[in-house]
XYZ file of C-alpha atoms in Angstrom:
107
model
C 0.000 0.000 0.000
C 1.180 3.494 -0.652
C 0.270 6.932 0.548
C -0.888 7.785 -2.973
C -4.090 5.764 -2.504
C -4.769 7.533 0.757
C -3.981 10.908 -0.836
C -6.393 10.135 -3.670
C -9.094 9.006 -1.213
C -8.786 12.234 0.779
C -8.711 14.392 -2.354
C -11.864 12.727 -3.635
C -13.607 13.259 -0.295
C -12.658 16.949 -0.384
C -14.027 17.242 -3.907
C -17.193 15.306 -2.989
C -16.324 12.625 -5.530
C -17.381 9.884 -3.183
C -17.641 7.123 -5.763
C -14.048 7.854 -6.815
C -12.957 7.882 -3.159
C -14.462 4.426 -2.783
C -12.561 3.273 -5.886
C -9.249 4.680 -4.609
C -9.294 2.587 -1.448
C -10.907 -0.408 -3.068
C -7.779 -0.690 -5.217
C -5.823 -1.629 -2.083
C -8.601 -3.345 -0.155
C -9.870 -5.683 -2.880
C -6.702 -7.805 -3.240
C -6.625 -8.163 0.566
C -10.356 -8.670 1.127
C -10.004 -12.266 2.360
C -7.419 -11.383 4.987
C -8.632 -11.559 8.551
C -6.885 -8.406 9.689
C -8.003 -5.305 11.516
C -6.309 -3.100 8.926
C -8.216 -4.704 6.062
C -11.490 -4.263 7.922
C -10.608 -0.661 8.727
C -10.112 0.025 5.017
C -13.473 -1.614 4.369
C -15.009 0.773 6.885
C -13.548 3.795 5.113
C -14.903 2.507 1.825
C -18.317 2.158 3.458
C -18.156 5.772 4.632
C -17.475 6.968 1.090
C -20.339 4.844 -0.231
C -22.686 6.297 2.382
C -21.842 9.840 1.252
C -22.463 8.871 -2.367
C -25.853 7.448 -1.372
C -26.719 10.712 0.361
C -25.874 12.599 -2.866
C -28.304 10.308 -4.654
C -31.068 10.989 -2.126
C -30.982 7.554 -0.537
C -30.618 8.576 3.111
C -31.953 5.336 4.630
C -29.487 3.208 2.697
C -26.736 5.709 3.436
C -27.279 5.382 7.181
C -27.132 1.592 7.019
C -23.824 1.731 5.164
C -22.500 4.418 7.521
C -23.299 2.137 10.435
C -20.878 -0.371 8.885
C -18.218 2.338 8.928
C -18.962 2.947 12.606
C -18.553 -0.748 13.313
C -15.054 -0.757 11.818
C -13.764 2.691 12.784
C -12.779 1.587 16.290
C -10.226 -0.743 14.723
C -7.984 2.246 14.034
C -6.879 2.147 17.656
C -5.857 -1.513 17.298
C -4.014 -1.256 13.996
C -0.253 -0.997 14.170
C 0.596 0.346 10.747
C 2.923 2.742 9.010
C -0.309 4.461 7.930
C -1.822 4.955 11.398
C -1.474 8.754 11.226
C -3.078 8.771 7.795
C -5.954 6.643 9.092
C -6.532 9.196 11.825
C -6.589 11.903 9.140
C -9.157 9.914 7.145
C -11.334 9.471 10.198
C -11.311 13.193 10.978
C -12.259 14.006 7.388
C -15.110 11.481 7.443
C -16.451 12.826 10.733
C -16.337 16.388 9.371
C -18.187 15.349 6.215
C -20.798 13.511 8.246
C -21.491 16.658 10.261
C -21.781 18.701 7.072
C -24.172 16.327 5.304
C -26.229 15.814 8.459
C -26.875 19.542 8.718
C -27.883 19.584 5.027
C -30.445 16.776 5.371
């Protein structure tokens, strides 16, 4: 994994290109999807967050909340993951939380 995927994910979130954000992290998650690791599940959670924001853009708030709940289930894994990317994961989480506040006030 490289920082470039994380950079792309964050850039896409900032630009509200949530589908593209999902794709950026899926590129690193998909080959690892069968691993039973906290880091892999954490990435899956971040992908779910991006998907939930895309669903909100499409007016599907109920589905968005269900998918966001999956993110919430996995986000606590950040504290367990010992990774070279731990600081970046914290950055992702802050960005997701900020976006959630912004879209919640819009709905």
